[in-house]
Amino acid sequence: LQEIRGKIYFTAEAVKSVARFDPESGKVDWRANTDQSVSHMLAVSDDGRMIYTANIVSGNVTKIDASGAAAKITQIAVGKQ
């Protein structure tokens, strides 16, 4: 979990995605699919535009550029542990 500007970013491993929860509305207001196995842990830039998550089983890191209308997804190979 990471709080940025009052919103909570989190991973949702079971549905292979990263999402953002808005406590004021009580709803998830943004989601991006990683399509990778076990997206776990994340790092979010201070402005919420760049998000990275480790995909444990897939052996890569997903970079999510959330600066535009649609998230741009890039997979970065890092190898299996």
Short mmCIF file of N, CA and C in Angstrom, two decimals:
data_model
loop_
_atom_site.label_atom_id
_atom_site.label_comp_id
_atom_site.label_asym_id
_atom_site.label_seq_id
_atom_site.Cartn_x
_atom_site.Cartn_y
_atom_site.Cartn_z
N LEU A 1 0.84 -1.19 0.00
CA LEU A 1 0.00 0.00 0.00
C LEU A 1 0.87 1.24 0.00
N GLN A 2 0.38 2.25 -0.71
CA GLN A 2 1.08 3.53 -0.69
C GLN A 2 0.06 4.64 -0.84
N GLU A 3 0.16 5.64 0.04
CA GLU A 3 -0.76 6.78 -0.02
C GLU A 3 -0.08 7.92 -0.76
N ILE A 4 -0.75 8.43 -1.78
CA ILE A 4 -0.27 9.55 -2.56
C ILE A 4 -1.42 10.53 -2.72
N ARG A 5 -1.23 11.74 -2.23
CA ARG A 5 -2.23 12.81 -2.38
C ARG A 5 -3.62 12.39 -1.96
N GLY A 6 -3.68 11.67 -0.84
CA GLY A 6 -4.97 11.28 -0.27
C GLY A 6 -5.61 10.05 -0.87
N LYS A 7 -4.95 9.42 -1.84
CA LYS A 7 -5.48 8.20 -2.45
C LYS A 7 -4.56 7.04 -2.13
N ILE A 8 -5.13 5.85 -2.02
CA ILE A 8 -4.38 4.66 -1.63
C ILE A 8 -4.16 3.76 -2.85
N TYR A 9 -2.90 3.51 -3.17
CA TYR A 9 -2.54 2.62 -4.27
C TYR A 9 -2.25 1.25 -3.69
N PHE A 10 -2.68 0.20 -4.40
CA PHE A 10 -2.49 -1.16 -3.90
C PHE A 10 -2.41 -2.15 -5.05
N THR A 11 -1.85 -3.32 -4.76
CA THR A 11 -1.84 -4.40 -5.74
C THR A 11 -3.01 -5.33 -5.45
N ALA A 12 -3.50 -5.94 -6.52
CA ALA A 12 -4.57 -6.94 -6.41
C ALA A 12 -4.07 -8.19 -7.13
N GLU A 13 -3.34 -9.02 -6.40
CA GLU A 13 -2.67 -10.18 -7.00
C GLU A 13 -3.61 -11.10 -7.74
N ALA A 14 -4.77 -11.38 -7.15
CA ALA A 14 -5.70 -12.36 -7.73
C ALA A 14 -6.22 -11.95 -9.11
N VAL A 15 -6.30 -10.64 -9.35
CA VAL A 15 -6.80 -10.17 -10.64
C VAL A 15 -5.70 -9.50 -11.46
N LYS A 16 -4.44 -9.70 -11.06
CA LYS A 16 -3.27 -9.23 -11.80
C LYS A 16 -3.35 -7.75 -12.15
N SER A 17 -3.51 -6.93 -11.12
CA SER A 17 -3.63 -5.50 -11.38
C SER A 17 -3.13 -4.64 -10.22
N VAL A 18 -3.02 -3.36 -10.52
CA VAL A 18 -2.72 -2.31 -9.54
C VAL A 18 -3.92 -1.38 -9.57
N ALA A 19 -4.33 -0.89 -8.41
CA ALA A 19 -5.52 -0.03 -8.37
C ALA A 19 -5.32 1.10 -7.38
N ARG A 20 -6.26 2.04 -7.44
CA ARG A 20 -6.22 3.20 -6.55
C ARG A 20 -7.58 3.35 -5.89
N PHE A 21 -7.57 3.49 -4.57
CA PHE A 21 -8.79 3.66 -3.77
C PHE A 21 -8.90 5.11 -3.32
N ASP A 22 -10.09 5.68 -3.49
CA ASP A 22 -10.36 7.04 -3.05
C ASP A 22 -11.17 6.98 -1.76
N PRO A 23 -10.56 7.26 -0.61
CA PRO A 23 -11.28 7.19 0.66
C PRO A 23 -12.49 8.13 0.74
N GLU A 24 -12.43 9.27 0.06
CA GLU A 24 -13.55 10.21 0.10
C GLU A 24 -14.81 9.63 -0.53
N SER A 25 -14.66 8.95 -1.67
CA SER A 25 -15.82 8.37 -2.35
C SER A 25 -16.10 6.94 -1.87
N GLY A 26 -15.08 6.32 -1.26
CA GLY A 26 -15.22 4.94 -0.82
C GLY A 26 -15.17 3.95 -1.97
N LYS A 27 -14.56 4.37 -3.11
CA LYS A 27 -14.54 3.52 -4.30
C LYS A 27 -13.15 3.44 -4.91
N VAL A 28 -12.92 2.36 -5.65
CA VAL A 28 -11.72 2.25 -6.47
C VAL A 28 -11.98 3.14 -7.69
N ASP A 29 -11.11 4.13 -7.91
CA ASP A 29 -11.35 5.07 -9.01
C ASP A 29 -10.40 4.92 -10.19
N TRP A 30 -9.46 3.95 -10.11
CA TRP A 30 -8.52 3.71 -11.20
C TRP A 30 -7.95 2.32 -11.05
N ARG A 31 -7.70 1.66 -12.18
CA ARG A 31 -7.10 0.32 -12.15
C ARG A 31 -6.36 0.09 -13.45
N ALA A 32 -5.22 -0.60 -13.36
CA ALA A 32 -4.45 -1.00 -14.54
C ALA A 32 -4.09 -2.46 -14.39
N ASN A 33 -4.31 -3.22 -15.44
CA ASN A 33 -3.97 -4.64 -15.44
C ASN A 33 -2.49 -4.83 -15.75
N THR A 34 -1.83 -5.66 -14.94
CA THR A 34 -0.44 -6.01 -15.23
C THR A 34 -0.39 -7.26 -16.10
N ASP A 35 -1.42 -8.11 -15.99
CA ASP A 35 -1.48 -9.39 -16.69
C ASP A 35 -0.27 -10.27 -16.35
N GLN A 36 0.28 -10.09 -15.15
CA GLN A 36 1.43 -10.87 -14.69
C GLN A 36 1.08 -11.57 -13.39
N SER A 37 1.74 -12.69 -13.15
CA SER A 37 1.43 -13.49 -11.96
C SER A 37 2.04 -12.91 -10.69
N VAL A 38 1.20 -12.74 -9.71
CA VAL A 38 1.53 -12.27 -8.37
C VAL A 38 2.18 -10.88 -8.39
N SER A 39 1.42 -9.89 -8.89
CA SER A 39 1.85 -8.49 -8.80
C SER A 39 1.79 -8.11 -7.32
N HIS A 40 2.96 -7.87 -6.75
CA HIS A 40 3.07 -7.73 -5.30
C HIS A 40 4.08 -6.63 -5.00
N MET A 41 3.74 -5.76 -4.09
CA MET A 41 4.55 -4.61 -3.70
C MET A 41 4.50 -3.57 -4.82
N LEU A 42 4.59 -2.32 -4.45
CA LEU A 42 4.60 -1.29 -5.47
C LEU A 42 5.33 -0.06 -4.98
N ALA A 43 5.74 0.74 -5.96
CA ALA A 43 6.35 2.04 -5.69
C ALA A 43 5.66 3.02 -6.63
N VAL A 44 5.20 4.13 -6.06
CA VAL A 44 4.47 5.14 -6.82
C VAL A 44 5.21 6.47 -6.70
N SER A 45 5.36 7.16 -7.83
CA SER A 45 6.00 8.49 -7.79
C SER A 45 5.14 9.46 -6.98
N ASP A 46 5.74 10.52 -6.52
CA ASP A 46 5.05 11.49 -5.67
C ASP A 46 3.81 12.10 -6.34
N ASP A 47 3.81 12.17 -7.67
CA ASP A 47 2.66 12.74 -8.37
C ASP A 47 1.67 11.67 -8.85
N GLY A 48 1.97 10.39 -8.59
CA GLY A 48 1.08 9.30 -8.97
C GLY A 48 1.11 8.92 -10.44
N ARG A 49 2.05 9.47 -11.19
CA ARG A 49 2.08 9.21 -12.63
C ARG A 49 2.86 7.96 -13.03
N MET A 50 3.86 7.59 -12.24
CA MET A 50 4.67 6.41 -12.54
C MET A 50 4.52 5.41 -11.41
N ILE A 51 4.22 4.16 -11.79
CA ILE A 51 4.00 3.11 -10.80
C ILE A 51 4.81 1.89 -11.23
N TYR A 52 5.46 1.26 -10.28
CA TYR A 52 6.21 0.04 -10.52
C TYR A 52 5.71 -1.03 -9.57
N THR A 53 5.55 -2.24 -10.07
CA THR A 53 5.18 -3.36 -9.20
C THR A 53 5.99 -4.59 -9.57
N ALA A 54 6.42 -5.34 -8.56
CA ALA A 54 7.16 -6.58 -8.78
C ALA A 54 6.17 -7.71 -9.02
N ASN A 55 6.44 -8.51 -10.04
CA ASN A 55 5.60 -9.67 -10.37
C ASN A 55 6.40 -10.92 -10.02
N ILE A 56 6.17 -11.42 -8.85
CA ILE A 56 7.02 -12.44 -8.26
C ILE A 56 7.14 -13.70 -9.11
N VAL A 57 6.02 -14.27 -9.52
CA VAL A 57 6.05 -15.52 -10.28
C VAL A 57 6.49 -15.28 -11.72
N SER A 58 6.11 -14.15 -12.29
CA SER A 58 6.47 -13.85 -13.68
C SER A 58 7.94 -13.48 -13.85
N GLY A 59 8.61 -13.08 -12.78
CA GLY A 59 10.03 -12.73 -12.85
C GLY A 59 10.29 -11.42 -13.57
N ASN A 60 9.38 -10.46 -13.39
CA ASN A 60 9.59 -9.16 -14.02
C ASN A 60 9.00 -8.05 -13.16
N VAL A 61 9.18 -6.84 -13.62
CA VAL A 61 8.62 -5.66 -12.97
C VAL A 61 7.73 -4.97 -14.01
N THR A 62 6.56 -4.55 -13.60
CA THR A 62 5.69 -3.80 -14.50
C THR A 62 5.85 -2.32 -14.20
N LYS A 63 6.12 -1.55 -15.26
CA LYS A 63 6.17 -0.10 -15.18
C LYS A 63 4.85 0.41 -15.77
N ILE A 64 4.14 1.22 -14.99
CA ILE A 64 2.86 1.76 -15.44
C ILE A 64 2.99 3.27 -15.52
N ASP A 65 2.84 3.80 -16.73
CA ASP A 65 2.83 5.24 -16.93
C ASP A 65 1.37 5.66 -16.90
N ALA A 66 0.94 6.27 -15.80
CA ALA A 66 -0.46 6.64 -15.60
C ALA A 66 -0.68 8.13 -15.87
N SER A 67 0.21 8.75 -16.65
CA SER A 67 0.12 10.19 -16.89
C SER A 67 -0.92 10.57 -17.93
N GLY A 68 -1.31 9.64 -18.78
CA GLY A 68 -2.28 9.94 -19.83
C GLY A 68 -3.65 9.37 -19.52
N ALA A 69 -4.54 9.49 -20.50
CA ALA A 69 -5.91 8.98 -20.34
C ALA A 69 -5.93 7.47 -20.16
N ALA A 70 -5.04 6.77 -20.87
CA ALA A 70 -4.93 5.32 -20.75
C ALA A 70 -3.54 4.98 -20.22
N ALA A 71 -3.46 4.05 -19.29
CA ALA A 71 -2.17 3.66 -18.72
C ALA A 71 -1.31 2.97 -19.78
N LYS A 72 -0.03 3.31 -19.81
CA LYS A 72 0.92 2.65 -20.71
C LYS A 72 1.71 1.65 -19.88
N ILE A 73 1.63 0.39 -20.28
CA ILE A 73 2.24 -0.71 -19.52
C ILE A 73 3.53 -1.18 -20.21
N THR A 74 4.61 -1.30 -19.43
CA THR A 74 5.86 -1.84 -19.93
C THR A 74 6.33 -2.93 -18.97
N GLN A 75 6.70 -4.08 -19.49
CA GLN A 75 7.23 -5.18 -18.68
C GLN A 75 8.76 -5.13 -18.75
N ILE A 76 9.40 -5.19 -17.59
CA ILE A 76 10.86 -5.16 -17.51
C ILE A 76 11.34 -6.50 -16.95
N ALA A 77 12.05 -7.26 -17.76
CA ALA A 77 12.55 -8.57 -17.33
C ALA A 77 13.64 -8.39 -16.29
N VAL A 78 13.52 -9.13 -15.19
CA VAL A 78 14.54 -9.10 -14.15
C VAL A 78 15.00 -10.51 -13.78
N GLY A 79 14.33 -11.53 -14.27
CA GLY A 79 14.72 -12.91 -13.99
C GLY A 79 14.07 -13.46 -12.75
N LYS A 80 14.06 -14.76 -12.67
CA LYS A 80 13.48 -15.46 -11.51
C LYS A 80 14.47 -15.47 -10.37
N GLN A 81 13.92 -15.54 -9.15
CA GLN A 81 14.79 -15.60 -7.98
C GLN A 81 15.20 -17.02 -7.71
#
